[in-house]
XYZ file of C-alpha atoms in Angstrom:
534
model
C 39.108 46.467 -135.856
C 38.864 47.244 -132.157
C 40.663 50.022 -130.375
C 41.600 50.260 -126.734
C 39.873 53.624 -126.799
C 36.207 53.234 -127.697
C 35.157 56.033 -130.011
C 32.223 58.398 -129.460
C 31.317 60.906 -132.183
C 28.881 63.597 -131.135
C 28.964 65.948 -134.063
C 30.701 66.496 -137.356
C 33.697 68.595 -136.382
C 36.764 68.380 -138.549
C 39.782 67.308 -136.479
C 42.512 69.904 -136.627
C 45.543 69.268 -138.786
C 48.301 67.629 -136.774
C 45.981 66.603 -133.914
C 47.254 64.398 -131.109
C 48.140 60.811 -131.854
C 47.280 59.277 -135.234
C 45.003 56.694 -133.627
C 43.644 53.549 -135.248
C 40.580 54.158 -137.403
C 37.694 54.677 -134.976
C 34.752 52.368 -135.405
C 31.428 54.051 -135.715
C 29.451 54.516 -132.523
C 26.118 56.061 -131.732
C 26.268 59.502 -130.138
C 26.451 59.221 -126.396
C 27.158 61.298 -123.332
C 30.635 62.019 -122.025
C 30.927 58.660 -120.248
C 32.898 55.424 -120.485
C 31.561 52.515 -122.535
C 29.590 49.660 -121.020
C 31.772 47.093 -119.160
C 31.246 44.154 -121.585
C 32.059 46.277 -124.606
C 35.036 47.768 -122.802
C 36.491 44.367 -121.920
C 36.124 43.223 -125.507
C 37.821 46.346 -126.782
C 40.658 46.020 -124.287
C 41.194 42.314 -124.977
C 41.417 42.958 -128.696
C 43.720 45.914 -128.161
C 46.099 44.028 -125.936
C 46.749 41.447 -128.643
C 49.676 42.924 -130.529
C 49.841 39.880 -132.797
C 48.024 40.406 -136.073
C 45.664 37.630 -137.145
C 46.685 35.631 -140.246
C 45.909 37.535 -143.429
C 45.625 40.932 -141.720
C 46.842 43.831 -143.898
C 50.047 45.648 -142.776
C 48.153 48.908 -142.094
C 45.700 47.106 -139.885
C 48.530 45.297 -138.116
C 50.179 48.654 -137.389
C 46.856 49.914 -136.063
C 46.567 46.929 -133.756
C 50.075 47.491 -132.420
C 49.289 51.131 -131.780
C 46.077 50.132 -130.021
C 48.091 47.772 -127.833
C 50.450 50.635 -126.955
C 47.461 52.791 -125.987
C 46.041 50.081 -123.731
C 49.435 49.721 -122.054
C 49.610 53.496 -121.594
C 46.157 53.656 -119.982
C 47.176 51.121 -117.363
C 50.541 52.765 -116.702
C 48.881 56.181 -116.435
C 46.271 54.938 -113.945
C 49.016 53.455 -111.761
C 51.026 56.698 -111.993
C 47.983 58.720 -110.853
C 47.495 56.455 -107.839
C 51.099 56.592 -106.637
C 51.580 60.333 -107.319
C 48.328 61.664 -105.863
C 46.599 62.672 -109.102
C 43.293 61.744 -107.473
C 39.817 63.045 -106.654
C 36.994 61.809 -104.466
C 34.773 59.158 -106.040
C 31.189 60.382 -106.454
C 30.012 56.800 -105.892
C 31.281 56.925 -102.298
C 29.200 59.271 -100.100
C 32.139 59.875 -97.711
C 34.648 60.766 -100.450
C 34.002 64.511 -100.136
C 34.352 64.694 -96.356
C 36.786 62.002 -95.167
C 40.349 62.227 -96.551
C 41.699 58.969 -97.962
C 38.279 57.396 -98.496
C 36.831 56.663 -101.935
C 39.625 57.788 -104.258
C 39.710 57.560 -108.050
C 42.196 59.002 -110.513
C 41.273 62.464 -111.767
C 39.861 62.358 -115.317
C 42.672 63.056 -117.777
C 43.647 63.095 -121.435
C 46.023 60.263 -122.300
C 48.161 62.570 -124.474
C 48.999 66.279 -124.229
C 47.210 68.798 -126.448
C 49.214 70.435 -129.214
C 49.476 74.176 -128.641
C 51.416 76.729 -130.735
C 54.445 78.080 -128.853
C 53.709 81.653 -129.992
C 50.270 81.663 -128.323
C 51.704 80.002 -125.215
C 54.264 82.845 -124.950
C 51.495 85.422 -125.430
C 49.352 83.885 -122.660
C 52.294 83.740 -120.234
C 53.216 87.380 -120.892
C 49.658 88.488 -120.088
C 49.655 87.012 -116.559
C 51.648 89.723 -114.714
C 49.720 92.444 -116.582
C 46.378 90.985 -115.500
C 47.726 90.634 -111.929
C 48.576 94.329 -111.867
C 45.239 95.245 -113.424
C 43.285 93.339 -110.745
C 45.200 95.159 -108.025
C 44.655 98.605 -109.568
C 40.934 98.034 -110.171
C 40.485 96.689 -106.625
C 41.641 100.032 -105.216
C 38.949 101.964 -107.102
C 35.923 101.324 -104.903
C 33.819 103.931 -106.710
C 34.374 102.200 -110.042
C 33.423 98.768 -108.649
C 30.273 100.060 -106.972
C 29.178 102.071 -110.026
C 29.901 99.298 -112.551
C 27.926 96.754 -110.521
C 25.145 99.114 -109.373
C 22.551 97.718 -111.798
C 23.700 94.124 -111.446
C 23.045 94.200 -107.699
C 19.400 95.174 -108.345
C 18.756 91.787 -109.937
C 21.500 89.548 -108.565
C 21.210 89.023 -104.836
C 24.589 87.293 -104.569
C 26.458 90.220 -106.143
C 24.411 92.586 -103.964
C 25.575 90.817 -100.787
C 29.232 90.992 -101.890
C 28.825 94.706 -102.660
C 27.237 95.237 -99.249
C 30.382 93.887 -97.543
C 32.526 95.998 -99.884
C 30.482 99.103 -99.015
C 30.931 98.450 -95.279
C 34.701 98.220 -95.737
C 34.663 101.488 -97.700
C 32.614 103.188 -94.972
C 35.239 102.396 -92.301
C 38.062 103.188 -94.770
C 39.444 99.670 -94.379
C 42.863 99.417 -95.986
C 44.402 96.154 -97.195
C 48.098 96.993 -96.964
C 49.173 93.445 -97.828
C 47.330 92.197 -100.888
C 47.555 88.655 -102.248
C 46.048 87.475 -105.519
C 46.116 83.911 -106.860
C 44.451 84.272 -110.246
C 43.780 82.224 -113.347
C 43.038 83.702 -116.743
C 41.330 81.254 -119.120
C 41.777 81.338 -122.913
C 40.788 79.507 -126.053
C 42.334 79.627 -129.516
C 39.723 80.945 -131.917
C 39.958 79.206 -135.290
C 37.894 81.926 -137.013
C 40.378 84.709 -136.223
C 43.475 82.606 -135.396
C 43.829 84.478 -132.109
C 44.089 83.769 -128.394
C 40.938 85.082 -126.694
C 40.182 85.351 -122.993
C 37.168 83.453 -121.658
C 37.277 84.839 -118.128
C 39.530 85.965 -115.307
C 39.211 84.066 -112.011
C 40.188 85.973 -108.865
C 38.723 83.580 -106.264
C 39.337 79.863 -105.726
C 41.417 79.353 -108.872
C 41.368 75.570 -108.740
C 43.665 72.755 -109.914
C 47.157 74.187 -109.303
C 47.913 70.914 -107.491
C 46.488 68.329 -109.879
C 47.168 70.458 -112.969
C 50.891 70.436 -112.149
C 50.812 66.641 -111.910
C 49.219 66.072 -115.333
C 52.163 67.611 -117.157
C 54.438 65.250 -115.162
C 52.210 62.301 -116.071
C 52.391 63.183 -119.771
C 56.149 63.705 -119.593
C 56.537 60.257 -118.014
C 54.345 58.621 -120.677
C 56.218 60.293 -123.532
C 59.563 59.325 -122.011
C 58.384 55.719 -122.349
C 56.319 55.853 -125.529
C 57.393 59.077 -127.251
C 59.497 57.392 -129.940
C 56.647 55.075 -130.937
C 54.215 57.996 -131.023
C 56.584 60.539 -132.594
C 56.154 62.955 -129.667
C 58.919 64.677 -127.680
C 58.452 64.973 -123.896
C 60.753 68.030 -123.853
C 58.025 70.004 -125.608
C 55.765 69.765 -122.547
C 56.427 72.937 -120.516
C 57.231 72.475 -116.841
C 54.290 73.319 -114.619
C 55.136 74.594 -111.147
C 51.658 75.893 -110.254
C 51.397 74.058 -106.913
C 54.811 75.116 -105.630
C 54.400 78.684 -106.908
C 50.972 79.133 -105.304
C 52.432 77.707 -102.087
C 55.343 80.158 -102.389
C 52.927 83.092 -102.707
C 50.946 81.911 -99.662
C 54.189 81.329 -97.744
C 55.565 84.771 -98.582
C 52.247 86.409 -97.643
C 52.364 84.541 -94.313
C 55.906 85.884 -93.770
C 54.769 89.470 -94.515
C 52.082 89.146 -91.819
C 55.008 88.646 -89.428
C 53.536 86.366 -86.758
C 55.420 83.075 -86.472
C 52.607 81.353 -84.566
C 49.882 82.315 -87.072
C 48.317 79.841 -89.500
C 46.902 79.898 -93.015
C 43.129 79.394 -93.007
C 41.811 77.580 -96.068
C 38.074 78.194 -96.418
C 36.525 75.093 -97.973
C 33.141 73.680 -98.924
C 31.509 71.157 -96.537
C 31.830 68.470 -99.223
C 34.903 68.698 -101.427
C 35.837 65.879 -103.763
C 38.636 68.011 -105.115
C 40.297 68.217 -101.677
C 43.537 66.569 -102.854
C 44.230 69.455 -105.225
C 44.043 71.650 -102.119
C 46.114 69.284 -99.964
C 49.023 69.596 -102.408
C 49.263 73.280 -101.440
C 48.913 72.406 -97.740
C 51.772 69.917 -98.112
C 54.099 72.325 -99.964
C 53.382 75.086 -97.432
C 54.331 72.843 -94.525
C 57.402 71.280 -96.130
C 58.901 74.397 -97.719
C 57.840 77.173 -95.350
C 56.945 75.400 -92.078
C 53.490 76.967 -92.263
C 50.478 75.194 -90.757
C 47.178 75.275 -92.649
C 43.774 74.759 -91.055
C 40.686 73.934 -93.139
C 37.312 75.346 -92.129
C 33.943 75.843 -93.770
C 32.288 79.267 -93.669
C 29.868 77.922 -91.046
C 32.781 76.752 -88.885
C 34.469 80.147 -89.214
C 31.275 81.803 -87.979
C 30.993 79.389 -85.041
C 34.647 79.334 -83.993
C 36.067 82.678 -85.147
C 36.428 86.111 -83.612
C 38.246 89.348 -84.394
C 40.244 90.824 -81.515
C 40.379 94.558 -80.831
C 43.699 94.821 -82.699
C 42.115 93.260 -85.805
C 43.625 89.770 -85.392
C 41.396 86.999 -86.728
C 41.395 84.069 -84.301
C 39.980 80.629 -85.116
C 40.080 77.889 -82.501
C 42.441 80.015 -80.462
C 44.926 80.406 -83.348
C 45.807 83.682 -85.056
C 45.231 83.642 -88.824
C 47.807 85.279 -91.095
C 46.225 84.453 -94.473
C 42.668 83.519 -95.430
C 42.764 81.477 -98.644
C 39.310 80.990 -100.178
C 38.552 77.713 -101.938
C 34.854 78.352 -101.287
C 32.620 81.413 -101.111
C 32.403 82.080 -104.854
C 28.858 80.778 -105.441
C 25.430 81.374 -103.844
C 25.281 77.704 -102.779
C 28.244 78.401 -100.462
C 25.993 80.696 -98.385
C 22.970 78.560 -97.383
C 22.256 80.731 -94.307
C 23.128 84.078 -92.743
C 25.889 82.371 -90.732
C 28.067 82.068 -93.849
C 27.597 85.722 -94.719
C 28.513 86.688 -91.131
C 31.696 84.623 -91.508
C 32.610 86.375 -94.750
C 32.114 89.803 -93.136
C 34.062 88.765 -90.031
C 37.100 87.745 -92.094
C 36.914 90.895 -94.200
C 36.898 93.082 -91.078
C 40.048 91.416 -89.751
C 43.692 92.281 -90.373
C 44.337 88.828 -91.909
C 45.512 88.850 -95.524
C 42.566 87.830 -97.692
C 43.066 85.812 -100.882
C 41.001 87.325 -102.322
C 39.847 90.436 -100.504
C 36.254 91.418 -101.224
C 37.445 93.963 -103.797
C 39.671 91.431 -105.606
C 36.666 89.072 -105.642
C 34.481 91.726 -107.282
C 37.099 92.472 -109.954
C 36.611 88.883 -111.163
C 32.892 89.283 -111.889
C 31.716 88.942 -115.493
C 30.322 92.481 -115.453
C 33.693 94.002 -114.528
C 35.308 91.937 -117.289
C 32.821 93.455 -119.729
C 33.356 96.986 -118.370
C 37.141 96.693 -118.734
C 36.684 95.759 -122.398
C 34.989 99.107 -123.135
C 37.024 101.775 -124.946
C 39.319 103.877 -122.736
C 38.546 101.998 -119.495
C 41.891 100.173 -119.241
C 43.606 103.557 -119.493
C 41.958 104.488 -116.185
C 44.024 101.814 -114.437
C 47.176 101.187 -116.470
C 49.794 103.595 -117.846
C 51.836 101.360 -120.127
C 50.361 101.574 -123.622
C 52.088 98.380 -124.714
C 50.526 96.440 -121.811
C 47.107 97.886 -122.606
C 47.453 96.822 -126.249
C 48.414 93.284 -125.191
C 45.348 93.000 -122.959
C 43.009 94.398 -125.629
C 44.309 91.905 -128.181
C 43.154 89.071 -125.913
C 39.653 90.437 -125.280
C 36.761 88.652 -126.960
C 33.656 90.679 -127.827
C 31.813 91.543 -124.580
C 28.573 93.502 -124.361
C 25.923 94.467 -121.856
C 22.317 93.691 -122.755
C 21.680 97.434 -123.067
C 23.247 97.160 -126.518
C 20.111 96.606 -128.595
C 21.975 95.973 -131.852
C 24.037 93.184 -130.318
C 20.999 91.643 -128.610
C 19.192 91.684 -131.967
C 22.184 89.973 -133.608
C 22.305 87.365 -130.836
C 18.598 86.542 -131.268
C 19.109 86.171 -135.024
C 22.369 84.170 -134.734
C 22.432 82.660 -131.238
C 25.211 80.204 -132.090
C 27.689 83.096 -132.390
C 27.210 84.205 -128.762
C 27.286 83.013 -125.138
C 25.008 84.482 -122.457
C 26.785 84.599 -119.092
C 25.297 85.257 -115.647
C 27.393 86.559 -112.722
C 28.445 83.066 -111.595
C 31.675 81.145 -111.042
C 32.191 77.413 -111.692
C 30.945 75.287 -114.600
C 27.380 74.829 -115.727
C 25.994 78.396 -115.744
C 26.335 79.685 -119.313
C 23.489 79.772 -121.846
C 23.844 78.813 -125.524
C 21.942 78.349 -128.773
C 18.141 78.145 -128.653
C 18.165 78.623 -124.887
C 20.104 81.852 -125.359
C 17.602 83.125 -127.935
C 14.629 82.228 -125.693
C 16.220 83.900 -122.668
C 16.975 87.114 -124.572
C 13.416 87.307 -125.922
C 12.074 86.731 -122.401
C 14.338 89.421 -120.926
C 13.359 91.876 -123.675
C 9.665 91.360 -122.934
C 10.203 91.931 -119.220
C 12.119 95.158 -119.986
C 13.297 95.415 -116.397
C 16.563 95.532 -114.559
C 16.964 91.763 -115.090
C 18.967 92.563 -118.261
C 21.804 93.647 -115.957
C 22.161 90.137 -114.500
C 23.866 88.935 -117.710
C 26.506 89.836 -120.248
C 26.791 88.688 -123.866
C 30.082 87.337 -125.105
C 31.379 86.463 -128.539
C 31.422 82.683 -128.896
C 34.902 81.300 -129.501
C 35.369 78.450 -131.976
C 38.462 76.361 -131.232
C 39.468 73.576 -133.607
C 38.575 70.060 -132.525
C 40.914 67.088 -132.442
C 40.430 63.376 -131.826
C 41.628 62.650 -128.296
C 41.888 59.600 -126.024
C 40.242 60.496 -122.690
C 40.481 58.439 -119.507
C 37.845 58.501 -116.778
C 37.378 55.835 -114.126
C 40.048 53.606 -115.705
C 38.227 53.558 -119.068
C 39.645 55.059 -122.225
C 37.454 56.450 -124.979
C 38.160 58.657 -127.993
C 36.214 61.715 -128.902
C 36.450 64.988 -130.751
C 37.553 67.551 -128.186
C 38.400 71.210 -127.674
C 40.722 72.648 -125.025
C 40.906 75.671 -122.744
C 44.178 77.018 -121.376
C 44.251 78.625 -117.941
C 47.336 80.635 -116.964
C 47.898 81.070 -113.234
C 49.219 84.295 -111.803
C 50.486 85.118 -108.303
C 50.609 88.680 -107.018
C 51.735 89.921 -103.595
C 52.401 93.442 -102.477
C 52.896 95.175 -99.160
C 51.891 98.829 -99.475
C 54.125 100.225 -102.257
C 56.395 97.192 -102.530
C 55.534 94.488 -105.072
C 56.956 91.258 -103.641
C 55.662 88.869 -106.300
C 54.128 89.331 -109.724
C 54.522 86.100 -111.657
C 53.038 83.797 -114.214
C 52.711 80.694 -112.029
C 52.074 77.629 -114.157
C 49.038 76.595 -116.132
C 45.931 74.455 -116.320
C 44.823 72.743 -119.536
C 41.264 71.410 -119.614
C 39.914 69.375 -122.485
C 36.257 68.570 -123.114
C 34.149 66.823 -125.695
C 33.465 69.355 -128.458
C 29.683 68.907 -128.186
C 29.722 70.017 -124.514
C 29.153 73.714 -123.899
C 30.462 73.686 -120.332
C 34.056 73.198 -119.263
C 34.555 72.518 -115.544
C 36.511 69.430 -114.452
C 35.074 69.476 -110.918
C 31.600 69.923 -112.402
C 32.141 66.781 -114.515
C 32.333 68.332 -117.987
C 36.052 68.097 -118.761
C 39.318 66.240 -118.154
C 42.716 67.523 -117.043
C 45.344 67.891 -119.730
C 48.743 69.444 -120.460
C 50.265 71.011 -123.554
C 52.802 69.975 -126.154
C 54.343 73.064 -127.736
C 54.415 73.191 -131.540
C 56.071 75.580 -133.983
C 52.930 76.060 -136.075
């Protein structure tokens, strides 16, 4: 029989017990990339799915499957319409202007048709960790000696980290104090099936994306389950509310208020081409509507051309004082194609504007610092509460520097149990499998400082489930795994903590055969969670 969701099977992964929707039996399909089916095949699948009437002589089980397929097809269309009218959209890569001209070339963001099941106990654990990680980032950021020492070898072989450290060193030299500190973080986790534990993938301290669109996906799923939940046996009340967009806007608004200049603006630093601009515009909209705060968007190059710092430290862009600098760019080497961008970054850091993140908060989010914090007795340097320390440690996956010869030997022998990570943000940078083995052997032969450019991490093995994914209006089923990101907002002014919250979540789901996980990078779809008691 045909299904409204064409099935792609990449590898033999056993779907987890109690996966999403008990879909019609998938027909066999050759392995293919994470992409929709060909138009002719898609139309045939959809036409068959939309016919809820069973043909004469069709068995009851098959008839039920056809009805379910018809429901799915109906859901895909309703979901696509919902995305369009609620702003769950991204720029269309097929339109060259979609990343620069708002309102041109829009498509719905890629999404899962149904929420991912997630045990309530692990959800509670992840939420409880957010304020502890927020506090940890702040404490580590104040220890300039620790940051410089921990990254001293990395900067020898990683020019990008070296340039960030150079700015940090200049701020240390003039004893620059950030009295008002704002962090908008996201800590990413996966459920490891081998150990049945929640393990941290990474901690993002700069440009934590998708608070806007991520909030909308849980609303989309709630709407779909309100309509189809009885047929599917799923309860919309089990989807947790996701206020990430409004809570990030609240943190930005409160930081703006602490700066205490009613005519000042929030500066959002953006990439020259940004197909994910609508995720950002949700924050702009909430800031204006709820706090009366104006946001201006500028690239690093524009900041360099139009910005100046007055003698009192005020950052002025286009004649307007800036209260808060919110970075949605500046986290990758590609964001600094010339010296102008680096001058802009230094200019903003020298100013009295509140930086989200400051250079020190940015450095705390590097992979190397994550690995350093996982070492014995290092957390104790920054946190006093033993219970909090234990909670953090429980979430740490195995993390090692390449100085650890035993671990490197193990990784060469069993590369599938490890991930090799460079000091980079965004999807598409990690090294796996045979490539990991080859890279380690190469680095060993070189025996230079280049070992410090990477860390080794324990590979996490989440269970896979069969999931209907929607991209470009097409639905297709595949075995998938999911990654939960928990947002955190932190604001303090000197000794006073104004905000320290868990601020919503981001669920990303990807085909289980894909090693990378970024939605913006094209590897994953947006998702939400359905809490279970298991």
